[in-house]
CSV table of C-alpha atoms in Angstrom, one decimal:
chain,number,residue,atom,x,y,z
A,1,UNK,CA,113.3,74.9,94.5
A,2,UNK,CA,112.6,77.0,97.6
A,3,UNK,CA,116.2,77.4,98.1
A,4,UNK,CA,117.2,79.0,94.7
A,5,UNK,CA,119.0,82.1,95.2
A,6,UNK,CA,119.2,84.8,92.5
A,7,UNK,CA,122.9,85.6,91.3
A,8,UNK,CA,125.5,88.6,91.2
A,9,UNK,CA,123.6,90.4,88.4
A,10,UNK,CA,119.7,90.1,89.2
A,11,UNK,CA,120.9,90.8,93.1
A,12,UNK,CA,122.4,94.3,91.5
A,13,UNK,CA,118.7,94.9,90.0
A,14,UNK,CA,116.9,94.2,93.3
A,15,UNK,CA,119.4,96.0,95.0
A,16,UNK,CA,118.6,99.0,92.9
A,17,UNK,CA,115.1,98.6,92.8
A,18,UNK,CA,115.1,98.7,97.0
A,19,UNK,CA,117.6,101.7,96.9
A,20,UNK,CA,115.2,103.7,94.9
A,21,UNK,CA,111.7,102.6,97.0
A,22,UNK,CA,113.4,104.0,99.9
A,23,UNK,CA,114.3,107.8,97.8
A,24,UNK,CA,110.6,107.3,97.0
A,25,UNK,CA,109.2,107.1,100.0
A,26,UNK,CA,111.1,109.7,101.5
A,27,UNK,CA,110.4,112.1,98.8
A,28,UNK,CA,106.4,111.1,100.1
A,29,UNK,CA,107.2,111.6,103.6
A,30,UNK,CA,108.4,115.0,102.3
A,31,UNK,CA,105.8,115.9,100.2
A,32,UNK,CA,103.4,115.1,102.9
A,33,UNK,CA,105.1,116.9,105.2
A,34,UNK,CA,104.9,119.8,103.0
A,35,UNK,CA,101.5,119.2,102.5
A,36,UNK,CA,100.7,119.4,105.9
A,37,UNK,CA,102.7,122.3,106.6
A,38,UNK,CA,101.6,124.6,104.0
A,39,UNK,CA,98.1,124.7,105.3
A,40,UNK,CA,96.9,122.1,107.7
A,41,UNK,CA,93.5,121.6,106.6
A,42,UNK,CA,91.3,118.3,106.4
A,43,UNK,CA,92.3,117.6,103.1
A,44,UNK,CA,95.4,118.2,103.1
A,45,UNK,CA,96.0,116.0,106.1
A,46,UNK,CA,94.2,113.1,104.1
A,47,UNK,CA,96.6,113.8,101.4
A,48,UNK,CA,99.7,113.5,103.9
A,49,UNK,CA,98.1,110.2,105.3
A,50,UNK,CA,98.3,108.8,102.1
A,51,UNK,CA,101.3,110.1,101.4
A,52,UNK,CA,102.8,108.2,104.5
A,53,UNK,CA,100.9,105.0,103.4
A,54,UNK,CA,102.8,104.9,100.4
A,55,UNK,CA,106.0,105.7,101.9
A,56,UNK,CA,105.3,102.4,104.9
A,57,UNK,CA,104.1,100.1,101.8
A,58,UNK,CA,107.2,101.3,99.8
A,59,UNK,CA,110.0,100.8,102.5
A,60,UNK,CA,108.1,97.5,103.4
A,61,UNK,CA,108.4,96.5,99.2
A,62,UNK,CA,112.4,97.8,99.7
A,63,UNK,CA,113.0,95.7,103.0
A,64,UNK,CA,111.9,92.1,101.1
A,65,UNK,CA,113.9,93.1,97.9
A,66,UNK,CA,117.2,94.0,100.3
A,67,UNK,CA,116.5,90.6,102.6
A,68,UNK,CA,116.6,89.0,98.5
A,69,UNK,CA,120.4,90.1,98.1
A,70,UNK,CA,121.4,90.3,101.9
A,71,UNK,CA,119.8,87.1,103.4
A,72,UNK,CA,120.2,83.3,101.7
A,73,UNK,CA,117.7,80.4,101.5
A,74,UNK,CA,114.5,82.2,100.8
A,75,UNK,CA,115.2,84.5,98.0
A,76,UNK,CA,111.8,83.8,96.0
A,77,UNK,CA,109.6,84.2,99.5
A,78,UNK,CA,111.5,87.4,100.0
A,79,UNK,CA,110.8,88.9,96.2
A,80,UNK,CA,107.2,87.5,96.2
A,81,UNK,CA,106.4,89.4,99.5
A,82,UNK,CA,107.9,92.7,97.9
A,83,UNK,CA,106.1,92.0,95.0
A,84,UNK,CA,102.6,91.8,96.8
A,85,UNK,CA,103.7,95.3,98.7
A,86,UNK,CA,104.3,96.9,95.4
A,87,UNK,CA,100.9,95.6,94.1
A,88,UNK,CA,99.3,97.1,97.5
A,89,UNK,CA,101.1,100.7,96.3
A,90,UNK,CA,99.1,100.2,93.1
A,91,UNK,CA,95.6,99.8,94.8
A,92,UNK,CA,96.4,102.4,97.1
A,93,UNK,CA,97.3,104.9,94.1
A,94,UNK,CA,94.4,103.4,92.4
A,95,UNK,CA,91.9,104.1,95.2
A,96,UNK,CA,93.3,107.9,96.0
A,97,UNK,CA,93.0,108.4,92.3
A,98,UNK,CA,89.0,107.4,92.7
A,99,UNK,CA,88.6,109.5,95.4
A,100,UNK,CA,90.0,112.7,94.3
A,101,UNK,CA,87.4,112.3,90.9
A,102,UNK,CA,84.6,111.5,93.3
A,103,UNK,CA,85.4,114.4,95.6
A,104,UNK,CA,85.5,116.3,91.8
A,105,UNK,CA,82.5,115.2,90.7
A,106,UNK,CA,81.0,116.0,94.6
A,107,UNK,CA,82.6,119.6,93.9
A,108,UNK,CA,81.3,119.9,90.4
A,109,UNK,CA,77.8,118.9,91.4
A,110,UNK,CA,77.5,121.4,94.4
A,111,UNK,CA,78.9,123.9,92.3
A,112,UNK,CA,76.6,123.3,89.1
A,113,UNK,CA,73.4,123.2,92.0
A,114,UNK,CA,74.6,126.4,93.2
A,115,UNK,CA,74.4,127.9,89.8
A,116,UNK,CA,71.0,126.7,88.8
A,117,UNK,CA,69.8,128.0,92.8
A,118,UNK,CA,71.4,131.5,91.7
A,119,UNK,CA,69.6,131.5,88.2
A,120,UNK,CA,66.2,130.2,89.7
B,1,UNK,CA,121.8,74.6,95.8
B,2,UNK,CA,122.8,76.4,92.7
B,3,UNK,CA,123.6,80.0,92.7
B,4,UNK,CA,121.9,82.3,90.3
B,5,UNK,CA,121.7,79.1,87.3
B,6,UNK,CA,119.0,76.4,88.5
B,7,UNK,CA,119.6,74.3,85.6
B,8,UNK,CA,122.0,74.1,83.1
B,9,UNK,CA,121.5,72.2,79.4
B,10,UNK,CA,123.9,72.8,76.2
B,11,UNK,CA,123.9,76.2,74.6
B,12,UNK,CA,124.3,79.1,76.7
B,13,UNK,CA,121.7,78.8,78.9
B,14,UNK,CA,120.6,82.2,80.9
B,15,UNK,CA,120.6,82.7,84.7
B,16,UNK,CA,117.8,80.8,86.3
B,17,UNK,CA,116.3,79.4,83.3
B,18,UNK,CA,114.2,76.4,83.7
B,19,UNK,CA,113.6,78.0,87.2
B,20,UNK,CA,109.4,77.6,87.6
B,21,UNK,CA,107.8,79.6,90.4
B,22,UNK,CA,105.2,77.5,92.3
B,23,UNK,CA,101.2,78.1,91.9
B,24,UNK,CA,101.0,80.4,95.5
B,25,UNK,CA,103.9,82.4,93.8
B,26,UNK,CA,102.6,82.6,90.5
B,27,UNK,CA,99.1,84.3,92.2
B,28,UNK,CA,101.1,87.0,93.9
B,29,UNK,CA,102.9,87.8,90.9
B,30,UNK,CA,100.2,87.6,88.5
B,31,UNK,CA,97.9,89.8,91.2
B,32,UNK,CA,100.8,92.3,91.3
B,33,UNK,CA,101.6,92.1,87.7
B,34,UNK,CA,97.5,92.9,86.9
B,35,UNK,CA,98.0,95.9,89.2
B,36,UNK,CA,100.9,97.5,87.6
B,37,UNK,CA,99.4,97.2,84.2
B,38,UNK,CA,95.7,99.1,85.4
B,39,UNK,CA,97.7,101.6,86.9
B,40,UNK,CA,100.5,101.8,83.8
B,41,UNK,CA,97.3,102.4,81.9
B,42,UNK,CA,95.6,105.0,83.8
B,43,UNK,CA,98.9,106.7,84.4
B,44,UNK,CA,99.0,106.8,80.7
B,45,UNK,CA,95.4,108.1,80.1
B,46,UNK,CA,95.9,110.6,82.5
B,47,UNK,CA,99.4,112.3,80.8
B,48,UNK,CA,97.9,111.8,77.6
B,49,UNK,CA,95.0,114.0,78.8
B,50,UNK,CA,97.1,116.5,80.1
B,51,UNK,CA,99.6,116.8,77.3
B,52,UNK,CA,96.9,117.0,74.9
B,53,UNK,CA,94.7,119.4,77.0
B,54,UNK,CA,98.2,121.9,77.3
B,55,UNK,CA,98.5,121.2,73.8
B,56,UNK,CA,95.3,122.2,72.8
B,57,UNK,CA,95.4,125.2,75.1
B,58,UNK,CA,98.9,125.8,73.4
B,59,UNK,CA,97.1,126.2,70.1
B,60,UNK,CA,94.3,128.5,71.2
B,61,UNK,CA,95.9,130.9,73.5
B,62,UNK,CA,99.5,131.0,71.8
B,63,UNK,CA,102.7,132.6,73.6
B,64,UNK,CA,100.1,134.4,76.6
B,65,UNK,CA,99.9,130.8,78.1
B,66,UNK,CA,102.8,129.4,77.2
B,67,UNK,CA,104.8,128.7,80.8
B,68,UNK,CA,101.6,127.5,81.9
B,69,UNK,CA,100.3,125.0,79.0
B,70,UNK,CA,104.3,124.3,78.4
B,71,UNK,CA,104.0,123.5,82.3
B,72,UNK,CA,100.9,121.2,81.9
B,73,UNK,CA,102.5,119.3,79.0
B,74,UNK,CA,105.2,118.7,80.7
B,75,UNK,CA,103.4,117.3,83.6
B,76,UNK,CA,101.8,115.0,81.6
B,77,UNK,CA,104.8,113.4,79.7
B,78,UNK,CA,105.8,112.3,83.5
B,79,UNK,CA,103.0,110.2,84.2
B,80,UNK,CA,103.1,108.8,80.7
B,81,UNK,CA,106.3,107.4,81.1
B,82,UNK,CA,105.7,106.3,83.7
B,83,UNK,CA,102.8,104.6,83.1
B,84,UNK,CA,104.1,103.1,80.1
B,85,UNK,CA,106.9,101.8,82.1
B,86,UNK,CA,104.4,99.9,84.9
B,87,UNK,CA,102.5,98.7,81.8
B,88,UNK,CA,105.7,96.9,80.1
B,89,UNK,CA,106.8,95.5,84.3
B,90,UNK,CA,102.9,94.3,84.1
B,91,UNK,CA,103.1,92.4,81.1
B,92,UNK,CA,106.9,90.9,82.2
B,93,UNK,CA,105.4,89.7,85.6
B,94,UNK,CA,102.0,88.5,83.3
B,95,UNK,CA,104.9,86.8,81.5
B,96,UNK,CA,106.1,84.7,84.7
B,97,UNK,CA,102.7,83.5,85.1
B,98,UNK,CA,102.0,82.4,81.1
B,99,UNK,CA,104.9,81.1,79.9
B,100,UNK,CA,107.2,78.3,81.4
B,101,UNK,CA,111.1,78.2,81.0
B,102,UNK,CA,112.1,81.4,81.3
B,103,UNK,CA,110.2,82.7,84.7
B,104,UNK,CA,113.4,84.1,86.3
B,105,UNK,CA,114.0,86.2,82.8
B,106,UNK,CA,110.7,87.2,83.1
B,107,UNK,CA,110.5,88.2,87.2
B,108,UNK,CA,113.9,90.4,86.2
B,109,UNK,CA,112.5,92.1,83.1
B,110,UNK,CA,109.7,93.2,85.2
B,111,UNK,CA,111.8,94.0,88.1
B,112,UNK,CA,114.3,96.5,85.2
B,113,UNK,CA,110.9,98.3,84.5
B,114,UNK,CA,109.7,98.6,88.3
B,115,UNK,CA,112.9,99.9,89.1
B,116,UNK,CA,113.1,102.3,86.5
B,117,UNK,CA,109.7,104.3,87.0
B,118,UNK,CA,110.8,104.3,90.3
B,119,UNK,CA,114.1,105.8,89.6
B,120,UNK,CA,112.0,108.3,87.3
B,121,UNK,CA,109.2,109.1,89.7
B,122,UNK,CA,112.2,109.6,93.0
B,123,UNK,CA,114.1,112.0,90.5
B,124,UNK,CA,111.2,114.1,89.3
B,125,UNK,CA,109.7,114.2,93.0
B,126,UNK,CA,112.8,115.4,94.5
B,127,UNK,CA,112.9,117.8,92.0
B,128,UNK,CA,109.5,118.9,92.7
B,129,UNK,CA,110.4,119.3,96.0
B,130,UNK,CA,113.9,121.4,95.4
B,131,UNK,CA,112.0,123.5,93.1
B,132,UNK,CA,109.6,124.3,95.9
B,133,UNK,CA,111.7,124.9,98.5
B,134,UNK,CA,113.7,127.7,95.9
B,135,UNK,CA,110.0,129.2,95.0
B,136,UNK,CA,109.6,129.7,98.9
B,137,UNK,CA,113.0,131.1,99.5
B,138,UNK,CA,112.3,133.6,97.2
B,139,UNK,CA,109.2,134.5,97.9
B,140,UNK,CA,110.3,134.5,101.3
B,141,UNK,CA,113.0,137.1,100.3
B,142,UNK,CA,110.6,138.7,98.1
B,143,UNK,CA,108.6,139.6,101.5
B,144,UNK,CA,106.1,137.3,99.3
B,145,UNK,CA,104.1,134.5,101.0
B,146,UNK,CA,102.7,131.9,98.7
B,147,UNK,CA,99.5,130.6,98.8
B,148,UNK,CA,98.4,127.2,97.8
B,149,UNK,CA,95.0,126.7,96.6
C-alpha cells in the first residue's frame, strides 16, 4: 500500500492547498517585515521571528503536499509529512497565543502594582 | 499500482476507498488532526469574544464608536471562521484515524477544510496588508506619520 498514489481530483485539492501555504507564508514574511520596519523594538522583532517561523513551517507543509502531485511512489509519506508540518503551525500559533496572555497578565500585574504603590 | 482507486467492489465505489493508512500514519494524522481542532476551538473562543465584546460596546456607546466596535466585530468573525473551519479539518483527520473504509474520503475532507481557512486567512492577510500600505501612503501625503502602539 505504500505505493498508492492519489488521483486527478484529490491531486487538484493538494495542489490548492500548497498554492495557498505558500500566499500564506508570504503574507507572514510581509507582515513581519512590516513589523520590524515600523518600529524595530524587542517585541516586535519576536513578533517577526514568529512570523518567519510560520512562513518556514508553512512552505515546508506546501513542499510535501506539491512532491504529493509532482512526484510518484510515495504519495502517503509525502501528505503525512505535510500533515505533521501543519500540526507544528498549530503548536506554534498555540504557544505565541500563550505567550502574548502571559506577557498580558505580566503587564496587567505591574500595572495593577503600580496603582496600589501610587495609592499607598 | 492503482491510480487514485485502491480497490474496487460493485456499486460505485469512491476514489481510494478501502484504502487504510498504516498505524505510524494514523499517529501523525491523528496528532495533527488533535491540533487543528484545539486551535479551531480557541480561534473560535477568541472571535466570539471579540464579536460579542464590539457588540456589547455597540450597544452601550451607539453611533460614537461605531467604525471602531464595527471594526472589532469584524475582526472577530475572521478568526471564527476560521476556527470553525480547522475544527471541521480536525474532526475529518480524527475521522481517518476512527473509522475504517473510507480513510482517503476522510484525509480529503480534511484536506478541503485546511485548504480553505488557508485560502481565507491568505485573502484577509493580504488585505490587511494592501490596506496598510494605502493608510501609509496617505498619511504619508497627508505629511502624517503613523504611529503604532
Amino acid at each position: 500500500m505504500s505505493g498508492y498514489e492519489f488521483g486527478a481530483s484529490e491531486d487538484r485539492v493538494l495542489g490548492g492547498s500548497a498554492t495557498w501555504c505558500v500566499v500564506l507564508a508570504v503574507v507572514h514574511l510581509a507582515q513581519g517585515a512590516f513589523s520590524v520596519a515600523s518600529s524595530p523594538t524587542l517585541d516586535r522583532i519576536a513578533a517577526a521571528a514568529f512570523h518567519v517561523g510560520i512562513a518556514v513551517v508553512l512552505l515546508l507543509a506546501a513542499g510535501a503536499m506539491r512532491r504529493v502531485v509532482t512526484t510518484r511512489g510515495r504519495d502517503v509519506e509525502h501528505l503525512v509529512s505535510a500533515l505533521d508540518r501543519l500540526g507544528t503551525l498549530f503548536v506554534i500559533r498555540i504557544v505565541l497565543l500563550c505567550l502574548t496572555f502571559v506577557a498580558l497578565a505580566v503587564g496587567a500585574l505591574a500595572a495593577a502594582l503600580f496603582l496600589v504603590s501610587l495609592l499607598d | 499500482v492503482t491510480y487514485g482507486h485502491s480497490q474496487q467492489w460493485g456499486g460505485s465505489p469512491q476514489p481510494g476507498a478501502g484504502y487504510e493508512f498504516s498505524e505510524a500514519e494514523n499517529a501523525i494524522i491523528g496528532r495533527a488532526g488533535a491540533r487543528a481542532r484545539v486551535w479551531g476551538f480557541i480561534a473560535m473562543i477568541l472571535g466570539g469574544v471579540m464579536v460579542l465584546c464590539g457588540a456589547a460596546a455597540l450597544a452601550i456607546g451607539g453611533a460614537k464608536i461605531l467604525f471602531t466596535a464595527g471594526t472589532v466585530v469584524t475582526a472577530g468573525l475572521v478568526p471564527l471562521a476560521c476556527g470553525k473551519l480547522y475544527v471541521d479539518a480536525g474532526n475529518a483527520l480524527a475521522a481517518v484515524v476512527d473509522t475504517r473504509g473510507n480513510d482517503v474520503a476522510h484525509m480529503m475532507l480534511g484536506i478541503a477544510k485546511l485548504r480553505s481557512a488557508l485560502r481565507l486567512e491568505s485573502i484577509l492577510g493580504l488585505a490587511a496588508i494592501a490596506a496598510g500600505i494605502a493608510l501609509g501612503v496617505w498619511a504619508a501625503g497627508q505629511g502624517l506619520e503613523l504611529r503604532t502602539p
